[in-house]
Every structure is written in structure tokens, then in C-alpha cells.
mmCIF file of C-alpha atoms in Angstrom:
data_model
loop_
_atom_site.group_PDB
_atom_site.id
_atom_site.type_symbol
_atom_site.label_atom_id
_atom_site.label_comp_id
_atom_site.label_asym_id
_atom_site.label_seq_id
_atom_site.Cartn_x
_atom_site.Cartn_y
_atom_site.Cartn_z
ATOM 1 C CA MET A 3 25.644 -40.215 -21.213
ATOM 2 C CA ILE A 4 27.960 -36.794 -22.211
ATOM 3 C CA ALA A 5 25.491 -34.851 -23.599
ATOM 4 C CA GLN A 6 22.552 -35.929 -20.737
ATOM 5 C CA THR A 7 25.111 -34.373 -17.850
ATOM 6 C CA ALA A 8 25.539 -31.640 -20.588
ATOM 7 C CA ILE A 9 21.630 -30.843 -20.637
ATOM 8 C CA SER A 10 21.560 -31.655 -16.953
ATOM 9 C CA MET A 11 23.508 -29.304 -16.053
ATOM 10 C CA LEU A 12 22.401 -26.769 -18.455
ATOM 11 C CA LEU A 13 18.626 -27.168 -17.405
ATOM 12 C CA THR A 14 20.101 -26.871 -13.141
ATOM 13 C CA SER A 15 21.448 -23.328 -14.239
ATOM 14 C CA VAL A 16 17.844 -22.822 -15.650
ATOM 15 C CA ALA A 17 16.284 -23.689 -12.262
ATOM 16 C CA VAL A 18 18.801 -21.939 -10.204
ATOM 17 C CA TYR A 19 18.714 -18.711 -11.967
ATOM 18 C CA ALA A 20 14.531 -19.176 -11.728
ATOM 19 C CA ALA A 21 14.637 -19.141 -8.275
ATOM 20 C CA THR A 22 17.202 -16.394 -8.415
ATOM 21 C CA GLU A 23 14.056 -14.506 -10.080
ATOM 22 C CA ARG A 24 11.377 -15.730 -7.827
ATOM 23 C CA ARG A 25 11.118 -12.391 -6.353
ATOM 24 C CA ARG A 26 10.447 -10.119 -9.125
ATOM 25 C CA SER A 27 8.542 -12.289 -11.935
ATOM 26 C CA PRO A 28 6.597 -15.282 -9.521
ATOM 27 C CA VAL A 29 5.129 -16.571 -12.259
ATOM 28 C CA VAL A 30 7.854 -16.337 -14.844
ATOM 29 C CA ALA A 31 9.959 -18.183 -11.938
ATOM 30 C CA LEU A 32 7.591 -20.996 -11.562
ATOM 31 C CA LEU A 33 7.147 -21.818 -15.410
ATOM 32 C CA SER A 34 10.567 -21.917 -15.528
ATOM 33 C CA ILE A 35 11.141 -24.043 -12.685
ATOM 34 C CA ILE A 36 8.070 -26.773 -13.883
ATOM 35 C CA ALA A 37 9.782 -26.957 -17.105
ATOM 36 C CA ALA A 38 13.205 -27.083 -15.853
ATOM 37 C CA ALA A 39 12.541 -30.370 -13.377
ATOM 38 C CA ALA A 40 10.519 -31.833 -16.267
ATOM 39 C CA GLY A 41 13.520 -31.563 -18.804
ATOM 40 C CA LEU A 42 15.727 -32.671 -16.114
ATOM 41 C CA TYR A 43 13.522 -36.065 -15.595
ATOM 42 C CA PHE A 44 12.788 -36.871 -19.329
ATOM 43 C CA THR A 45 16.439 -36.088 -20.477
ATOM 44 C CA TRP A 46 17.229 -39.267 -17.772
ATOM 45 C CA THR A 47 14.250 -41.397 -18.173
ATOM 46 C CA PRO A 48 13.992 -41.580 -22.347
ATOM 47 C CA ASP A 49 11.819 -44.086 -22.153
ATOM 48 C CA HIS A 50 8.839 -42.472 -19.906
ATOM 49 C CA ALA A 51 9.476 -39.635 -22.486
ATOM 50 C CA THR A 52 8.543 -41.519 -25.021
ATOM 51 C CA GLN A 53 5.767 -42.789 -23.305
ATOM 52 C CA VAL A 54 4.410 -38.680 -22.325
ATOM 53 C CA ALA A 55 4.791 -37.886 -25.773
ATOM 54 C CA MET A 56 2.925 -40.983 -27.110
ATOM 55 C CA TRP A 57 0.014 -39.902 -25.070
ATOM 56 C CA ALA A 58 0.261 -36.454 -25.543
ATOM 57 C CA GLY A 59 0.697 -37.195 -29.441
ATOM 58 C CA VAL A 60 3.977 -35.658 -29.732
ATOM 59 C CA GLY A 61 5.124 -38.420 -31.374
ATOM 60 C CA ARG A 62 8.779 -38.948 -29.749
ATOM 61 C CA GLY A 63 10.560 -38.690 -26.341
ATOM 62 C CA VAL A 64 13.435 -37.122 -27.584
ATOM 63 C CA ASP A 65 10.972 -34.788 -29.770
ATOM 64 C CA LEU A 66 9.075 -33.940 -26.451
ATOM 65 C CA VAL A 67 12.302 -32.847 -24.797
ATOM 66 C CA LEU A 68 12.331 -30.749 -28.234
ATOM 67 C CA TYR A 69 9.338 -29.077 -27.338
ATOM 68 C CA ILE A 70 10.377 -28.508 -23.735
ATOM 69 C CA TRP A 71 13.486 -26.924 -24.816
ATOM 70 C CA VAL A 72 11.683 -24.169 -26.828
ATOM 71 C CA CYS A 73 9.081 -23.619 -24.025
ATOM 72 C CA ILE A 74 12.245 -22.856 -21.809
ATOM 73 C CA SER A 75 13.729 -20.335 -23.702
ATOM 74 C CA LEU A 76 10.062 -18.788 -24.575
ATOM 75 C CA ILE A 77 9.676 -18.305 -20.737
ATOM 76 C CA VAL A 78 13.425 -16.670 -20.440
ATOM 77 C CA LEU A 79 12.839 -14.348 -23.194
ATOM 78 C CA LEU A 80 9.657 -13.451 -21.213
ATOM 79 C CA ASN A 81 11.337 -12.897 -18.936
ATOM 80 C CA LEU A 82 13.974 -10.687 -20.455
ATOM 81 C CA HIS A 83 10.946 -8.829 -21.742
ATOM 82 C CA LEU A 84 9.461 -7.976 -18.106
ATOM 83 C CA LYS A 85 13.298 -7.021 -17.413
ATOM 84 C CA LEU A 86 13.365 -3.904 -19.752
ATOM 85 C CA ARG A 87 10.081 -3.283 -18.397
ATOM 86 C CA ARG A 88 11.475 -2.560 -15.205
ATOM 87 C CA GLN A 89 14.242 -1.071 -16.445
ATOM 88 C CA MET A 90 11.908 1.012 -18.177
ATOM 89 C CA ASP A 91 10.314 1.871 -14.524
ATOM 90 C CA LEU A 92 13.426 3.385 -13.287
ATOM 91 C CA VAL A 93 14.458 5.185 -16.419
ATOM 92 C CA THR A 94 11.164 6.826 -16.090
ATOM 93 C CA VAL A 95 11.623 8.067 -12.581
ATOM 94 C CA MET A 96 14.934 9.097 -13.616
ATOM 95 C CA ALA A 97 13.543 11.636 -16.016
ATOM 96 C CA ARG A 98 10.838 12.495 -14.107
ATOM 97 C CA THR A 99 13.567 13.377 -11.216
ATOM 98 C CA ILE A 100 15.467 15.751 -13.076
ATOM 99 C CA ALA A 101 12.525 17.249 -14.918
ATOM 100 C CA LEU A 102 10.756 18.506 -11.847
ATOM 101 C CA ALA A 103 14.153 19.709 -10.319
ATOM 102 C CA GLU A 104 14.940 21.100 -13.749
ATOM 103 C CA ALA A 105 11.422 22.719 -13.499
ATOM 104 C CA ARG A 106 11.987 23.757 -9.526
ATOM 105 C CA HIS A 107 14.938 25.273 -11.169
ATOM 106 C CA ARG A 108 13.152 28.142 -13.340
ATOM 107 C CA LEU A 109 10.815 28.893 -10.548
ATOM 108 C CA SER A 110 13.242 29.646 -8.429
ATOM 109 C CA GLU A 111 15.472 31.537 -11.212
ATOM 110 C CA LYS A 112 11.824 33.244 -12.097
ATOM 111 C CA ALA A 113 11.518 34.138 -7.690
ATOM 112 C CA ASP A 114 14.946 35.082 -7.447
ATOM 113 C CA ARG A 115 14.594 37.762 -11.194
ATOM 114 C CA ARG A 116 11.463 38.974 -9.277
ATOM 115 C CA ARG A 117 12.453 40.278 -5.788
ATOM 116 C CA PHE A 118 15.735 41.286 -6.490
ATOM 117 C CA PRO A 119 16.129 42.608 -10.252
ATOM 118 C CA GLU A 120 18.983 44.467 -9.453
ATOM 119 C CA ALA A 121 21.423 41.428 -8.371
ATOM 120 C CA VAL A 122 19.950 39.216 -11.360
ATOM 121 C CA ARG A 123 20.922 42.577 -13.451
ATOM 122 C CA ASP A 124 24.376 42.798 -12.263
ATOM 123 C CA ARG A 125 25.161 38.830 -12.638
ATOM 124 C CA MET B 5 -5.502 24.065 -8.088
ATOM 125 C CA TRP B 6 -3.662 23.082 -10.747
ATOM 126 C CA VAL B 7 -4.433 22.067 -13.802
ATOM 127 C CA VAL B 8 -2.483 19.105 -15.592
ATOM 128 C CA ILE B 9 -1.651 18.978 -19.287
ATOM 129 C CA ALA B 10 0.433 16.599 -21.011
ATOM 130 C CA ALA B 11 1.890 17.160 -23.944
ATOM 131 C CA TYR B 12 3.469 15.521 -26.836
ATOM 132 C CA ASN B 13 3.712 17.531 -30.061
ATOM 133 C CA GLU B 14 1.335 19.680 -29.442
ATOM 134 C CA ALA B 15 2.858 22.351 -31.251
ATOM 135 C CA SER B 16 -0.252 24.016 -33.149
ATOM 136 C CA VAL B 17 -2.834 23.603 -30.742
ATOM 137 C CA ILE B 18 -1.233 23.911 -27.205
ATOM 138 C CA GLY B 19 -1.140 26.836 -26.750
ATOM 139 C CA ARG B 20 -4.956 27.577 -28.006
ATOM 140 C CA VAL B 21 -5.935 25.242 -25.209
ATOM 141 C CA ILE B 22 -3.449 26.766 -22.189
ATOM 142 C CA ASN B 23 -4.846 30.838 -23.107
ATOM 143 C CA GLU B 24 -8.290 28.772 -23.239
ATOM 144 C CA VAL B 25 -7.732 26.563 -19.043
ATOM 145 C CA LYS B 26 -6.035 30.298 -17.979
ATOM 146 C CA ARG B 27 -8.730 32.804 -19.065
ATOM 147 C CA ARG B 28 -11.073 30.423 -16.086
ATOM 148 C CA GLY B 29 -8.448 31.719 -13.790
ATOM 149 C CA TYR B 30 -6.978 28.063 -13.341
ATOM 150 C CA PRO B 31 -3.301 27.891 -12.973
ATOM 151 C CA VAL B 32 -2.150 25.602 -15.503
ATOM 152 C CA VAL B 33 1.012 23.175 -15.547
ATOM 153 C CA VAL B 34 1.904 21.634 -19.285
ATOM 154 C CA VAL B 35 4.563 18.355 -19.321
ATOM 155 C CA ASP B 36 6.376 18.744 -22.636
ATOM 156 C CA ASP B 37 6.967 14.390 -22.520
ATOM 157 C CA GLY B 38 9.668 14.858 -24.495
ATOM 158 C CA SER B 39 8.085 16.120 -28.115
ATOM 159 C CA SER B 40 10.019 16.860 -31.068
ATOM 160 C CA ASP B 41 8.310 20.261 -32.420
ATOM 161 C CA ARG B 42 7.985 23.385 -30.658
ATOM 162 C CA THR B 43 5.478 22.454 -27.604
ATOM 163 C CA ALA B 44 8.047 23.771 -25.338
ATOM 164 C CA ASP B 45 8.329 26.783 -27.620
ATOM 165 C CA ALA B 46 4.391 27.227 -27.553
ATOM 166 C CA SER B 47 3.403 26.688 -24.332
ATOM 167 C CA ALA B 48 5.101 29.891 -22.753
ATOM 168 C CA ALA B 49 1.787 30.856 -21.582
ATOM 169 C CA ALA B 50 1.466 28.335 -19.073
ATOM 170 C CA HIS B 51 2.790 29.068 -15.313
ATOM 171 C CA VAL B 52 4.747 26.391 -15.417
ATOM 172 C CA LEU B 53 6.606 23.743 -17.841
ATOM 173 C CA VAL B 54 7.976 20.646 -16.901
ATOM 174 C CA ARG B 55 10.141 18.947 -20.221
ATOM 175 C CA HIS B 56 10.950 14.877 -19.222
ATOM 176 C CA PRO B 57 14.044 14.697 -21.348
ATOM 177 C CA ILE B 58 12.768 11.836 -23.422
ATOM 178 C CA ASN B 59 9.511 10.853 -24.565
ATOM 179 C CA LEU B 60 7.887 8.737 -21.806
ATOM 180 C CA GLY B 61 4.658 8.420 -22.644
ATOM 181 C CA GLN B 62 1.151 10.234 -21.257
ATOM 182 C CA GLY B 63 0.599 7.766 -18.023
ATOM 183 C CA ALA B 64 4.199 9.198 -16.856
ATOM 184 C CA ALA B 65 3.169 12.709 -18.148
ATOM 185 C CA LEU B 66 0.650 12.889 -16.127
ATOM 186 C CA GLN B 67 2.218 11.185 -12.893
ATOM 187 C CA THR B 68 4.809 13.845 -13.407
ATOM 188 C CA GLY B 69 1.846 16.945 -13.583
ATOM 189 C CA ILE B 70 0.225 15.343 -10.560
ATOM 190 C CA ASP B 71 3.693 15.032 -8.247
ATOM 191 C CA PHE B 72 4.763 18.726 -9.276
ATOM 192 C CA ALA B 73 1.092 19.480 -8.319
ATOM 193 C CA LEU B 74 1.140 18.008 -4.989
ATOM 194 C CA GLU B 75 4.526 19.702 -4.117
ATOM 195 C CA ARG B 76 2.919 23.059 -4.401
ATOM 196 C CA GLY B 77 0.456 22.504 -2.550
ATOM 197 C CA ALA B 78 -2.534 21.658 -4.393
ATOM 198 C CA ASP B 79 -6.107 20.379 -2.932
ATOM 199 C CA VAL B 80 -7.348 20.087 -6.380
ATOM 200 C CA ILE B 81 -6.057 18.781 -9.098
ATOM 201 C CA VAL B 82 -7.175 18.973 -13.142
ATOM 202 C CA THR B 83 -5.783 16.416 -16.221
ATOM 203 C CA PHE B 84 -6.710 17.664 -19.495
ATOM 204 C CA ASP B 85 -6.125 16.706 -22.878
ATOM 205 C CA ALA B 86 -3.833 19.162 -25.160
ATOM 206 C CA ASP B 87 -5.391 17.686 -28.053
ATOM 207 C CA GLY B 88 -8.041 20.394 -27.675
ATOM 208 C CA GLN B 89 -11.397 17.963 -27.269
ATOM 209 C CA HIS B 90 -11.891 19.374 -23.750
ATOM 210 C CA ARG B 91 -13.785 22.137 -22.917
ATOM 211 C CA ALA B 92 -12.420 24.051 -20.239
ATOM 212 C CA ALA B 93 -16.405 25.051 -19.343
ATOM 213 C CA ASP B 94 -16.341 22.024 -17.723
ATOM 214 C CA ILE B 95 -13.004 22.042 -14.944
ATOM 215 C CA GLU B 96 -16.138 24.297 -12.997
ATOM 216 C CA LYS B 97 -18.711 20.934 -13.474
ATOM 217 C CA LEU B 98 -16.340 18.537 -11.928
ATOM 218 C CA VAL B 99 -14.437 20.674 -9.375
ATOM 219 C CA GLN B 100 -18.004 21.387 -7.923
ATOM 220 C CA ALA B 101 -18.912 18.238 -8.459
ATOM 221 C CA ILE B 102 -16.410 17.122 -5.852
ATOM 222 C CA ARG B 103 -17.102 19.345 -4.254
ATOM 223 C CA VAL B 104 -20.817 19.062 -3.938
ATOM 224 C CA ALA B 105 -20.876 14.921 -3.492
ATOM 225 C CA ASP B 106 -17.954 15.141 -1.041
ATOM 226 C CA VAL B 107 -15.828 12.965 -3.348
ATOM 227 C CA ASP B 108 -12.274 12.258 -4.086
ATOM 228 C CA PHE B 109 -12.316 11.803 -7.935
ATOM 229 C CA ALA B 110 -14.479 13.655 -10.415
ATOM 230 C CA LEU B 111 -14.230 11.495 -13.786
ATOM 231 C CA GLY B 112 -15.511 13.104 -16.941
ATOM 232 C CA SER B 113 -17.890 11.130 -19.147
ATOM 233 C CA ARG B 114 -18.542 12.217 -22.716
ATOM 234 C CA PHE B 115 -21.544 9.623 -22.866
ATOM 235 C CA LEU B 116 -23.145 11.622 -20.198
ATOM 236 C CA GLY B 117 -22.972 14.887 -22.084
ATOM 237 C CA CYS B 118 -21.687 15.415 -25.327
ATOM 238 C CA SER B 119 -19.966 13.562 -27.724
ATOM 239 C CA ASP B 120 -21.155 14.484 -31.370
ATOM 240 C CA GLY B 121 -18.895 13.078 -33.758
ATOM 241 C CA VAL B 122 -17.856 9.836 -32.566
ATOM 242 C CA PRO B 123 -16.536 7.960 -35.252
ATOM 243 C CA VAL B 124 -18.758 4.007 -34.581
ATOM 244 C CA ALA B 125 -15.504 2.489 -34.812
ATOM 245 C CA ARG B 126 -14.562 4.850 -31.893
ATOM 246 C CA ARG B 127 -17.598 4.173 -30.223
ATOM 247 C CA VAL B 128 -17.060 0.303 -30.451
ATOM 248 C CA LEU B 129 -14.202 0.676 -28.575
ATOM 249 C CA LEU B 130 -14.993 2.697 -25.959
ATOM 250 C CA LYS B 131 -17.341 0.862 -25.129
ATOM 251 C CA ALA B 132 -15.667 -2.231 -24.734
ATOM 252 C CA ALA B 133 -13.470 -0.741 -22.546
ATOM 253 C CA THR B 134 -15.713 0.190 -20.199
ATOM 254 C CA LEU B 135 -16.972 -3.259 -20.166
ATOM 255 C CA PHE B 136 -13.458 -4.330 -19.487
ATOM 256 C CA THR B 137 -13.195 -1.867 -16.810
ATOM 257 C CA GLN B 138 -16.371 -2.735 -15.398
ATOM 258 C CA LEU B 139 -15.637 -6.618 -15.374
ATOM 259 C CA THR B 140 -12.111 -5.818 -13.726
ATOM 260 C CA THR B 141 -12.683 -3.078 -11.106
ATOM 261 C CA GLY B 142 -16.239 -2.970 -10.227
ATOM 262 C CA LEU B 143 -16.285 0.332 -11.295
ATOM 263 C CA ARG B 144 -19.661 1.166 -12.878
ATOM 264 C CA ILE B 145 -18.116 4.168 -15.409
ATOM 265 C CA SER B 146 -19.674 5.016 -18.540
ATOM 266 C CA ASP B 147 -16.480 6.709 -20.144
ATOM 267 C CA THR B 148 -13.400 4.975 -18.730
ATOM 268 C CA HIS B 149 -10.832 7.006 -21.080
ATOM 269 C CA ASN B 150 -11.985 10.345 -20.757
ATOM 270 C CA GLY B 151 -8.526 12.592 -19.858
ATOM 271 C CA LEU B 152 -10.417 15.246 -18.280
ATOM 272 C CA ARG B 153 -10.791 14.080 -14.681
ATOM 273 C CA ALA B 154 -10.510 15.687 -11.217
ATOM 274 C CA MET B 155 -9.003 14.853 -7.700
ATOM 275 C CA THR B 156 -8.991 16.231 -4.521
ATOM 276 C CA ARG B 157 -5.412 15.926 -2.929
ATOM 277 C CA ARG B 158 -5.854 12.879 -1.043
ATOM 278 C CA GLY B 159 -7.004 11.430 -4.375
ATOM 279 C CA ALA B 160 -4.031 11.916 -5.689
ATOM 280 C CA GLY B 161 -2.469 10.053 -2.896
ATOM 281 C CA VAL B 162 -3.192 7.316 -4.230
ATOM 282 C CA VAL B 163 -2.748 7.050 -7.553
ATOM 283 C CA ARG B 164 0.707 5.857 -8.328
ATOM 284 C CA LEU B 165 0.396 5.895 -12.337
ATOM 285 C CA ARG B 166 3.016 2.888 -13.617
ATOM 286 C CA GLN B 167 2.201 2.393 -16.577
ATOM 287 C CA ASN B 168 3.680 5.270 -18.500
ATOM 288 C CA ARG B 169 1.444 4.786 -22.087
ATOM 289 C CA MET B 170 -2.259 4.367 -22.193
ATOM 290 C CA ALA B 171 -2.845 1.679 -20.306
ATOM 291 C CA HIS B 172 -2.660 4.452 -17.978
ATOM 292 C CA ALA B 173 -6.244 4.890 -17.603
ATOM 293 C CA SER B 174 -7.171 1.598 -17.035
ATOM 294 C CA GLU B 175 -4.157 1.472 -13.787
ATOM 295 C CA MET B 176 -5.973 4.786 -12.358
ATOM 296 C CA LEU B 177 -9.768 3.619 -12.688
ATOM 297 C CA SER B 178 -8.130 0.149 -10.874
ATOM 298 C CA GLN B 179 -6.485 2.163 -8.506
ATOM 299 C CA ILE B 180 -9.546 4.131 -7.562
ATOM 300 C CA ALA B 181 -11.627 0.958 -6.913
ATOM 301 C CA ALA B 182 -8.847 -0.732 -4.819
ATOM 302 C CA SER B 183 -8.268 2.410 -2.405
ATOM 303 C CA GLY B 184 -12.419 2.548 -1.619
ATOM 304 C CA LEU B 185 -12.623 6.986 -1.899
ATOM 305 C CA GLY B 186 -15.175 8.441 -3.385
ATOM 306 C CA TYR B 187 -16.152 8.935 -7.270
ATOM 307 C CA ILE B 188 -18.357 10.286 -9.441
ATOM 308 C CA GLU B 189 -19.271 10.653 -12.919
ATOM 309 C CA VAL B 190 -19.925 14.533 -14.453
ATOM 310 C CA PRO B 191 -21.012 14.971 -18.426
ATOM 311 C CA VAL B 192 -18.694 17.058 -19.825
ATOM 312 C CA THR B 193 -18.315 17.502 -23.805
ATOM 313 C CA ILE B 194 -15.672 16.116 -26.221
ATOM 314 C CA GLU B 195 -15.249 18.310 -29.822
ATOM 315 C CA TYR B 196 -13.761 15.578 -32.191
ATOM 316 C CA SER B 197 -11.493 17.462 -34.975
ATOM 317 C CA ALA B 198 -9.389 15.588 -37.653
ATOM 318 C CA TYR B 199 -6.524 16.395 -35.664
ATOM 319 C CA SER B 200 -7.550 14.865 -32.004
ATOM 320 C CA MET B 201 -8.705 11.818 -34.194
ATOM 321 C CA ALA B 202 -5.286 11.360 -35.665
ATOM 322 C CA LYS B 203 -4.098 11.127 -32.613
ATOM 323 C CA GLY B 204 -6.389 8.951 -31.064
ATOM 324 C CA GLN B 205 -6.539 5.469 -29.954
ATOM 325 C CA THR B 206 -7.025 2.458 -32.451
ATOM 326 C CA ILE B 207 -7.768 -0.781 -32.467
ATOM 327 C CA GLY B 208 -4.024 -1.493 -32.181
ATOM 328 C CA ASP B 209 -3.675 0.541 -29.351
ATOM 329 C CA ALA B 210 -6.330 -1.050 -27.404
ATOM 330 C CA LEU B 211 -4.552 -4.758 -28.056
ATOM 331 C CA THR B 212 -1.166 -3.103 -26.232
ATOM 332 C CA ILE B 213 -3.154 -2.338 -23.608
ATOM 333 C CA LEU B 214 -4.137 -5.002 -23.083
ATOM 334 C CA LEU B 215 -0.720 -6.479 -23.099
ATOM 335 C CA ASP B 216 1.137 -3.257 -21.046
ATOM 336 C CA LEU B 217 -2.098 -4.332 -17.996
ATOM 337 C CA PHE B 218 -1.054 -7.703 -17.980
ATOM 338 C CA ALA B 219 2.718 -7.294 -18.021
ATOM 339 C CA ARG B 220 2.197 -5.590 -15.588
ATOM 340 C CA ARG B 221 0.660 -8.527 -13.469
ATOM 341 C CA LEU B 222 3.518 -10.560 -14.508
ATOM 342 C CA TYR B 223 6.594 -8.377 -12.183
ATOM 343 C CA ARG B 224 6.750 -6.531 -9.381
#
């Protein structure tokens, strides 16, 4: 009972987290929610887990739950990877902004040097 | 008009490439993509040098160059490789094609033009990329990874490269297909050298491109 409650709380957290990510990564969110829901169901109905496991050729119900947990972990890993890619998108925008601003500044300085050579010399 | 050259560690060739393009009368903007060698110094002949503070990838560098050219009011933007594979003489062909055919994109094709010395493996890889592009975008293009292209201001406006690395070529073609704007392929010459071959794409790069394209579909 204690273990089931603890696992249920963790799986519910996964489902809630997945729901918050659904706008950014809809596919990952959906897969996570399905996996979490399946995990929750089999945690409280271990007999069904055993029947499904035998049908799927897995062996024991507890093995099935373990495999579902592995799937959840891989999906969460995928989500982290996608977050990193999004971070890289932001870094790109920032780096581009800096690069273009510097180029504009250099061009403006060059134009000033051509227009006001004395002013630049005296500076 | 602006010619955009994205460069990463091309100190040994970039000067010659820039001068070849300038000799034809085109303004050149070089985007130094965080090079660790003296590419920036060697690009002194360029009209403008834009420097990424870190290395982001060819796709990111091209988009930076395109953004710069649009800011400067360019009516036509040409992308040109930094490794010396392209011929500056082909730029005029692309620009003329845009004007004569009244399209927004002129895409260079080595398979319509001249590509002596293409290794068999590279040719197979490029053909596979062509097939992939035809299946995913519907574009009937013979050379999907040719960096020599010209686009009008309107065409450049629909291009928004988010693929920083080598998948940008496929991404650009997807955006061209989605925009419905006109395009034409133009025969160009690719001059392979030991230097440029060493920098070319491998099968591993092709797998990375597929992964990048797939991953992009998974998030917004």
C-alpha cells in the first residue's frame, strides 16, 4: 500500500508535468501522460498487469510496470533534449543580435571617420 | 544586392573567395561563425564582417547574413560558400534567372551544370537527399544541398532558418515549398578540391540532418 501510494504520487507528478509541457512539446506530453496513466492503472491493478504482461510476452506484471517506468524515463530524457534545443534557439537569437549590433556600430564608426576625419583624429 | 558568405575556420581560402566575388562588382558580407583561426582577419577585404561571438553553425550564419542584407535594403541576396567550391561567375547567372523567369529563388545545381570529381559516395548521398526533399516537400530539385542560391527580398522574407547546422538546406527548401513562391534551378559549377572535400558532409552528417529535422517537428 505504501509503495503503491508513493509510486502513484510520482506518476501523477509526471502526468501533471507532462500536461504543463503540452504546448511546447505536444507529442512528448501525450506519450508521457499515456505512460503515466498506464503506470497508475497497473500499480493499483497488479492482476491486470500480469494478464497484459503475459499477453505481451513480457513475463510478470511487475516487469511490465518496470518497462513502463523505463519508457517514462526515456520520454522525460527526450523532453530534456528538446528543452536544450529550445535553449540553443534562444542563444542563437542572442548571438545574432550581438553580432549585428557590433557590425552596425563598426559601420557607423567607419562612416563617421569618412565624414569627420578631423573630429576622429582629435578624439 | 548583397552576397552573403558564411565562414568557419576558412582563413586559408576566404581572402581569395572574397576577392573573386568583389572583382565581379558585388558587395560582400562575411559572417564569421565564431572561427578559432584568423578567418576574421583574412576577411578584411569584405565590405562588411559580421562576427558571431560563438560558433552556431552554417545555417545560423546564413540567417544572420540574410538579416543583415535585408536591413541594408537588399533587393537580391546571394548565398555563396566560403570554401572556394563556387565560381563567382555563376552569381550573374542566378541573378539573371530571377529577373528573366520572374521568380523569387534561383537555386544552383551542380547536376545541371558541372561537377567534375564528385566521389561516388558523395553523389549517392546527394541523390538520396534529393529524393528525400522531393518526398517531403514536393519540390522537383536536382541538387538540394548546393550553397549557391539567389533570392529576392520577398523570397528572403519567407526564409527563417532555425536549423543552425547542416539541416538548414532542407529547411530552406521546405520553406520555399510552403511559401508557394516561384523558384528555378540554374546550372552552376562546383570545383572540388582536397580542401573542400575534407569539409564536406559525410554519411554521419546525413543522419544528424535527419535527426535535426525530426527533432524540430517535436517542439515549437
